XYZ file of C-alpha atoms in Angstrom:
442
model
C -8.543 -30.696 2.992
C -4.619 -29.779 3.297
C -1.945 -31.140 0.812
C 0.719 -33.000 2.031
C 3.940 -33.297 -0.043
C 6.627 -36.150 0.195
C 9.831 -35.163 -1.457
C 12.243 -37.679 -2.608
C 15.574 -35.845 -2.466
C 19.002 -35.657 -0.936
C 19.030 -34.712 2.849
C 21.361 -31.583 2.292
C 18.988 -30.296 -0.115
C 15.915 -31.226 1.792
C 17.226 -29.686 5.068
C 17.687 -26.140 2.817
C 14.367 -26.419 1.392
C 12.408 -26.837 4.602
C 14.356 -23.564 5.950
C 12.819 -21.626 2.924
C 9.425 -19.667 2.965
C 8.586 -19.957 -0.508
C 6.118 -17.250 -2.080
C 2.436 -18.211 -1.773
C 1.359 -19.939 -4.768
C -1.558 -18.676 -7.019
C -4.177 -21.283 -6.262
C -6.132 -22.841 -3.244
C -7.070 -26.177 -2.935
C -9.851 -27.264 -0.741
C -10.483 -30.930 -1.667
C -8.598 -33.957 -1.567
C -5.815 -34.757 -4.041
C -5.180 -38.430 -4.707
C -2.264 -37.494 -7.238
C -0.295 -34.807 -8.365
C 3.208 -34.296 -10.071
C 5.903 -31.527 -9.576
C 7.988 -30.377 -12.423
C 11.210 -28.967 -11.125
C 13.198 -26.231 -13.176
C 16.098 -24.071 -11.760
C 18.361 -21.357 -12.577
C 21.578 -19.708 -10.801
C 18.639 -17.197 -9.289
C 15.603 -19.407 -8.032
C 14.267 -22.740 -8.119
C 10.777 -23.049 -9.566
C 8.345 -25.897 -8.448
C 5.255 -26.533 -10.574
C 2.514 -28.718 -9.424
C 0.063 -30.152 -12.048
C -3.038 -32.085 -11.072
C -5.694 -32.945 -13.234
C -9.231 -32.297 -12.311
C -12.288 -34.766 -13.128
C -13.044 -32.755 -16.163
C -9.486 -33.555 -17.365
C -8.196 -29.868 -17.009
C -5.038 -29.406 -15.814
C -4.649 -27.123 -12.705
C -1.002 -25.657 -12.128
C 0.628 -24.143 -9.142
C 3.979 -22.515 -9.127
C 6.260 -22.521 -6.088
C 9.198 -20.017 -6.197
C 11.916 -20.275 -3.516
C 14.408 -17.322 -3.005
C 17.559 -18.888 -2.262
C 19.331 -22.234 -1.519
C 22.225 -21.193 0.590
C 25.460 -23.285 -0.198
C 23.488 -25.885 -2.058
C 24.597 -26.090 -5.883
C 22.734 -26.072 -9.036
C 23.668 -29.621 -9.687
C 21.955 -30.844 -6.545
C 18.730 -28.567 -7.272
C 18.390 -30.870 -10.371
C 18.125 -33.974 -8.202
C 14.931 -33.111 -6.966
C 13.166 -35.305 -9.107
C 9.767 -36.557 -7.565
C 6.769 -35.274 -5.627
C 3.640 -37.062 -4.810
C 0.892 -36.864 -2.288
C 0.873 -38.790 0.727
C -0.564 -38.944 4.127
C 0.345 -36.363 6.773
C 2.084 -39.135 8.920
C 4.299 -40.178 5.972
C 4.887 -36.925 4.714
C 8.368 -35.182 4.532
C 6.862 -32.500 6.747
C 6.043 -35.177 9.633
C 2.600 -34.119 10.962
C 2.548 -30.610 9.756
C 0.683 -30.045 6.692
C 1.135 -27.513 4.133
C -2.046 -25.638 2.886
C -1.819 -23.876 -0.414
C -3.076 -20.290 -0.034
C -3.852 -17.740 -2.656
C -1.825 -14.925 -3.339
C -3.439 -11.832 -4.389
C -0.705 -9.367 -5.090
C 0.514 -8.495 -8.256
C 4.117 -8.955 -9.256
C 6.030 -6.205 -10.639
C 9.779 -6.370 -12.174
C 11.737 -3.103 -11.991
C 14.594 -2.776 -14.812
C 17.033 0.054 -14.138
C 20.554 0.598 -13.307
C 21.738 4.332 -12.164
C 21.038 6.181 -9.136
C 17.868 7.384 -10.664
C 16.439 3.949 -10.719
C 16.727 3.639 -7.057
C 14.014 6.728 -6.691
C 11.719 4.361 -8.504
C 12.501 1.166 -6.422
C 12.151 3.183 -3.068
C 8.890 4.368 -4.108
C 7.589 0.797 -5.198
C 8.860 -0.691 -2.074
C 7.430 1.634 0.484
C 3.916 1.670 -1.498
C 3.975 -2.175 -1.623
C 4.510 -2.501 2.260
C 1.153 -0.486 2.657
C -1.635 -2.357 4.370
C -3.988 -2.841 1.336
C -1.435 -2.704 -1.369
C -1.887 -4.962 -4.412
C 1.309 -5.446 -5.744
C 4.882 -6.475 -4.744
C 8.109 -6.280 -6.320
C 8.916 -9.805 -7.339
C 12.428 -9.143 -9.083
C 14.807 -6.571 -10.249
C 16.937 -6.447 -13.672
C 19.955 -4.391 -13.806
C 23.238 -4.333 -15.785
C 25.971 -6.456 -14.690
C 28.618 -5.547 -12.535
C 31.381 -3.520 -14.038
C 34.864 -1.938 -13.490
C 34.157 1.618 -12.603
C 36.199 4.456 -10.956
C 40.026 5.058 -11.144
C 40.498 1.406 -9.342
C 38.640 -0.143 -11.627
C 37.029 -2.140 -9.085
C 34.125 -4.565 -10.057
C 31.135 -2.830 -8.790
C 27.125 -3.319 -8.869
C 24.832 -1.029 -10.336
C 23.699 1.404 -7.952
C 20.227 0.055 -8.254
C 21.495 -3.627 -7.352
C 23.481 -1.926 -4.443
C 20.174 -0.286 -2.988
C 18.258 -3.298 -3.643
C 20.603 -5.115 -1.272
C 20.469 -2.560 1.227
C 16.664 -2.584 1.498
C 17.204 -6.213 2.136
C 16.046 -7.576 -1.364
C 17.271 -11.251 -2.123
C 20.410 -11.180 -4.215
C 19.009 -14.261 -5.916
C 15.954 -11.996 -7.040
C 18.445 -9.563 -8.846
C 19.059 -10.563 -12.437
C 21.949 -8.975 -14.535
C 21.583 -10.505 -17.819
C 24.037 -9.254 -20.651
C 21.246 -8.620 -22.765
C 17.345 -8.694 -22.221
C 17.024 -11.048 -24.813
C 18.985 -13.638 -23.294
C 17.207 -17.186 -23.251
C 18.207 -17.858 -20.045
C 16.905 -14.859 -18.378
C 13.861 -14.815 -20.412
C 13.158 -18.294 -19.050
C 13.752 -17.092 -15.559
C 11.621 -14.138 -15.905
C 8.564 -16.352 -17.302
C 8.988 -18.391 -14.353
C 8.110 -15.519 -12.079
C 5.053 -14.670 -14.129
C 5.113 -10.977 -13.551
C 1.980 -9.173 -14.292
C 3.903 -5.902 -14.951
C 7.489 -4.645 -15.806
C 8.895 -1.183 -15.260
C 11.995 0.362 -16.813
C 13.562 3.207 -15.248
C 16.584 4.155 -17.158
C 17.233 0.597 -17.778
C 19.649 1.178 -20.907
C 18.818 -2.047 -22.752
C 16.796 -2.589 -25.921
C 13.642 -4.809 -24.866
C 12.878 -7.488 -27.593
C 9.395 -8.491 -28.673
C 9.844 -11.854 -26.657
C 10.519 -9.769 -23.528
C 7.616 -7.429 -24.053
C 5.352 -10.449 -24.405
C 5.756 -11.841 -20.919
C 4.340 -9.736 -18.506
C 0.319 -9.459 -18.911
C -0.047 -6.166 -18.026
C 2.671 -4.864 -20.260
C 5.975 -3.015 -19.917
C 5.815 0.777 -18.768
C 8.724 3.253 -19.089
C 9.137 6.239 -17.001
C 10.866 8.747 -19.214
C 11.965 12.084 -18.288
C 10.636 14.351 -21.078
C 7.165 15.460 -22.405
C 7.036 12.686 -25.085
C 7.252 12.534 -28.319
C 10.027 15.199 -27.797
C 13.465 14.217 -26.350
C 13.149 10.481 -27.226
C 16.360 8.797 -26.543
C 18.933 7.926 -23.859
C 19.580 11.619 -22.957
C 16.430 13.623 -22.646
C 17.276 15.846 -19.749
C 20.789 16.510 -20.648
C 19.790 17.512 -24.135
C 16.738 19.567 -23.177
C 18.989 21.607 -20.725
C 21.412 21.893 -23.562
C 18.712 23.336 -25.534
C 17.756 25.745 -23.042
C 14.306 24.706 -22.413
C 12.185 26.669 -20.152
C 9.508 23.697 -19.595
C 9.966 20.191 -19.202
C 8.222 17.119 -17.420
C 8.025 13.100 -17.340
C 5.944 11.034 -19.158
C 4.405 7.410 -18.286
C 4.370 5.388 -21.387
C 3.626 1.840 -22.226
C 6.863 0.137 -24.046
C 6.702 -1.117 -27.786
C 9.664 -1.875 -30.073
C 10.147 1.432 -31.370
C 12.399 4.249 -29.262
C 10.395 5.710 -26.688
C 7.359 5.650 -29.114
C 4.705 3.818 -27.307
C 1.181 5.164 -26.040
C 1.338 7.734 -23.129
C -0.700 7.027 -20.047
C 0.180 10.153 -18.121
C 2.597 13.121 -17.875
C 3.285 15.948 -15.653
C 4.989 19.226 -16.340
C 7.525 21.509 -14.479
C 9.356 24.739 -15.179
C 12.787 24.456 -15.401
C 15.177 26.910 -13.344
C 17.777 28.479 -15.142
C 20.690 27.145 -13.022
C 19.440 23.580 -12.399
C 21.898 20.984 -13.499
C 21.220 17.773 -15.224
C 21.879 15.377 -12.125
C 19.380 17.534 -10.098
C 16.685 17.832 -12.616
C 16.789 14.247 -13.765
C 16.536 13.410 -9.671
C 13.323 15.734 -9.860
C 11.996 13.958 -12.728
C 11.955 10.662 -11.370
C 10.434 11.641 -8.200
C 7.772 12.820 -9.991
C 7.568 10.002 -12.400
C 7.409 7.480 -9.429
C 4.478 9.509 -7.978
C 2.904 9.283 -11.269
C 3.467 5.542 -11.498
C 1.964 4.775 -7.934
C -0.991 6.802 -8.949
C -1.540 4.881 -12.013
C -0.717 1.256 -11.162
C -4.304 0.572 -10.592
C -5.534 1.473 -13.760
C -2.636 -0.228 -15.646
C -3.377 -3.429 -13.745
C -7.367 -3.401 -14.616
C -6.398 -2.558 -17.816
C -8.085 1.001 -18.353
C -4.772 2.654 -18.798
C -4.318 0.632 -22.038
C -7.816 2.346 -23.222
C -6.968 5.762 -22.026
C -3.343 5.851 -23.244
C -2.704 8.270 -25.932
C -0.484 7.649 -29.268
C 2.069 9.863 -29.704
C 2.350 12.153 -32.602
C 5.476 10.856 -34.391
C 5.477 14.093 -36.641
C 6.442 15.846 -33.294
C 9.171 13.872 -32.255
C 12.673 14.830 -31.431
C 15.579 12.910 -30.770
C 18.011 12.931 -27.387
C 21.014 11.147 -28.372
C 23.263 9.054 -26.341
C 24.491 10.984 -23.184
C 24.973 8.559 -20.067
C 27.764 8.054 -17.600
C 28.474 4.486 -19.027
C 28.176 5.208 -22.652
C 30.474 7.179 -25.029
C 29.919 10.483 -26.834
C 31.828 12.583 -29.273
C 35.250 13.148 -28.426
C 34.825 16.871 -29.194
C 31.232 17.404 -27.525
C 32.305 18.422 -23.937
C 34.782 21.453 -24.937
C 33.541 24.808 -24.697
C 34.417 27.226 -27.508
C 34.023 30.890 -26.428
C 33.123 32.450 -29.843
C 29.491 31.503 -28.768
C 27.296 33.123 -26.758
C 27.320 32.784 -23.060
C 23.845 31.476 -22.576
C 24.633 28.724 -25.023
C 27.577 27.855 -22.985
C 26.155 28.072 -19.656
C 23.519 25.655 -20.814
C 26.047 23.173 -22.061
C 27.869 23.348 -18.554
C 24.566 22.539 -16.932
C 23.636 19.639 -19.289
C 26.858 18.085 -19.219
C 27.184 18.337 -15.630
C 28.514 14.982 -13.720
C 29.527 13.335 -16.755
C 31.571 13.930 -19.132
C 31.666 17.692 -17.842
C 32.524 20.678 -19.863
C 36.333 21.256 -20.582
C 38.097 24.495 -21.859
C 41.959 25.336 -22.961
C 43.338 28.627 -21.242
C 46.689 30.237 -21.150
C 48.514 31.374 -18.034
C 50.997 34.044 -18.663
C 53.830 35.263 -16.051
C 55.050 38.451 -15.670
C 58.147 37.432 -17.791
C 55.974 36.750 -20.610
C 56.102 32.916 -20.491
C 53.238 31.164 -21.425
C 51.686 27.790 -20.166
C 48.444 26.021 -21.351
C 46.282 24.759 -18.626
C 43.014 22.594 -19.417
C 40.355 22.945 -16.763
C 36.826 21.579 -16.155
C 34.256 24.129 -15.761
C 31.931 23.155 -13.276
C 29.587 25.897 -12.535
C 28.708 28.963 -14.362
C 26.257 31.919 -14.695
C 25.677 34.413 -17.639
C 27.103 37.640 -17.004
C 24.701 40.525 -16.173
C 27.114 43.463 -16.933
C 29.013 44.883 -20.024
C 32.327 43.859 -21.277
C 34.469 46.569 -19.704
C 36.788 44.306 -17.712
C 38.780 43.386 -20.373
C 41.575 44.824 -21.732
C 42.349 42.700 -24.649
C 39.569 40.522 -26.544
C 41.103 37.442 -24.917
C 41.639 38.449 -21.501
C 40.166 36.651 -18.901
C 39.013 38.763 -15.841
C 38.297 37.905 -12.198
C 35.421 39.945 -10.960
C 33.305 39.673 -7.820
C 34.506 36.137 -7.082
C 34.153 34.847 -10.675
C 36.305 34.334 -13.493
C 34.805 36.313 -16.425
C 35.258 34.852 -20.039
C 34.509 37.150 -22.858
C 32.079 35.313 -25.285
C 30.387 35.897 -28.802
C 28.353 38.775 -29.678
C 29.494 40.892 -26.647
C 28.346 38.402 -23.981
C 30.168 37.061 -20.929
C 30.114 34.075 -18.822
C 31.220 33.865 -15.213
C 32.871 30.696 -13.790
C 32.235 30.161 -10.407
C 33.824 26.904 -9.827
C 36.580 25.047 -11.752
C 38.585 21.906 -11.516
C 42.384 21.182 -12.577
C 43.281 17.639 -13.786
C 43.685 15.070 -11.041
C 42.607 18.073 -8.487
C 39.328 18.898 -6.345
C 36.871 21.186 -7.575
C 37.497 24.513 -6.285
C 35.988 27.950 -6.242
C 36.919 30.696 -8.879
C 38.624 32.744 -6.242
C 40.821 29.890 -4.944
C 41.860 29.227 -8.435
C 42.848 32.798 -9.254
C 44.826 33.187 -5.956
C 46.838 29.967 -6.760
C 47.829 31.859 -9.920
C 50.213 34.074 -8.208
C 49.926 36.849 -10.390
C 49.599 35.377 -13.573
C 47.225 36.728 -16.113
C 44.658 34.432 -18.039
C 43.586 34.478 -21.723
C 41.310 32.289 -23.278
C 42.419 30.165 -26.148
C-alpha cells in the first residue's frame, strides 16, 4: 500500500515543498503504516525529513528525505515544519495523490576541491554518473568560501563552485565551510549520508570526525607517485627538481599528510618544456580516469583489501605552493650564478603563480643605467657556447631570444617576458622596445 503523508505547516512553506522533487529515499514500504513520525532538521543548504516507523519486532525503520531548495522560504519557516502523520489519501495534503517510497540504488559521492583542476574531476564524475548503468551520483560539492581575488578584489566563488553552477548543480548542495571540522558543516554532511568522499586539490585538512562519515572512506587524487612529493605542491616541486618521470596516485585519506594506502597509480614521462599548470591538468585528467575505473572496487570494499601501504622511509615533501597560499618572499627570484637547467626548471615550476622574476640593467648610449624588474615567462636551455657575450654580465639577443650567461658556462634563452603592469611579450618585442639600450644581468 502506498503511504500518504499529511503535513501540518504554513501554506507558503507547504506550497514550496510541493514544488520540490526530493531525492529518492532509501527504503521501500509495501505494507500499511498505521502510524509514523517525521523529524525535521534544516540548515542553510538543505532540509532533511527523517521518518521513523517502528516495525512489529520493535526495530525502527528509518527513511530520509532531502530537499534541494526552498526558494525564498526562510530558515525560520522551515523550523516550523513540526508534525507529520499518516492519513488516508482522501485527507492527505496531496489530495488523492499518494506518495510511494521507492529505493534509490545509486551511491552518493561528495567531491571536495577548489581550483580549476578540480573541475576536471567533477566533469568526469558527472559524465560517468549520467551513463545508463551508473551506480553513483554526485550528491554534493565542498569547496573553499568565496574570496576576494584579482586586481579588483571582487568577491569570487572558487573555480569548482563556478563550474558546478554552470553544469546545473544546485547552489544549495555546494558547501563552503571555513574549516572541514565545523560542526554545522559536519551535521549537514552526515544528513547526506555519503558513501564516498573524494578530494581533488581541496586544500583543507580533514579531521577524524570528517573521515568517519563516508561509509566507503575518503579517497584523494594526488598528482605524484606517492610516497614521493607528499604535500601541497607536488607538481611544482617535481618540475623544480627536473624529474623525467612522474604520475598520479589514488589513495585513501588518513590523518597523516598524503600517507594513506595506495589504491592505484599511473606513471607518465615528463617533457622538458612542460610547465606546471599544463602538467597539473594532464595528471588530473589521468587521475579522473583512474578514479572512475576504481570506483566499483572502492564501493564493494575490495579496494581496501588491495590497497598498498606506503613506505614512509621513501617519502619526500612538496612544501606549500598554490595560487592562494604564501611562499618565501625570495623563492621566485632567479639568480644567474646558478646553472641554466636549474633556472629553466624553476621557471617551469613557478609558471602561473607566483612566476619567476629577475632584475636586469638597461644602459643607454650615454652610459645612464636603469634597473628593470622583469617576470620571466618562458625559457629553454641554450645549446650553443657563450660566444655572444662581450662581457661576463652582458645579455645578448640571438635568434629571437634574450640569452643570459649562467653558472658553469651555461646559457639560458628567455623567450617571453613581462614588465610590471604590462602584458606578456615575445623577447623580440621587448628587445625592440629598448631602442638600442644594452642589457646587463644583476
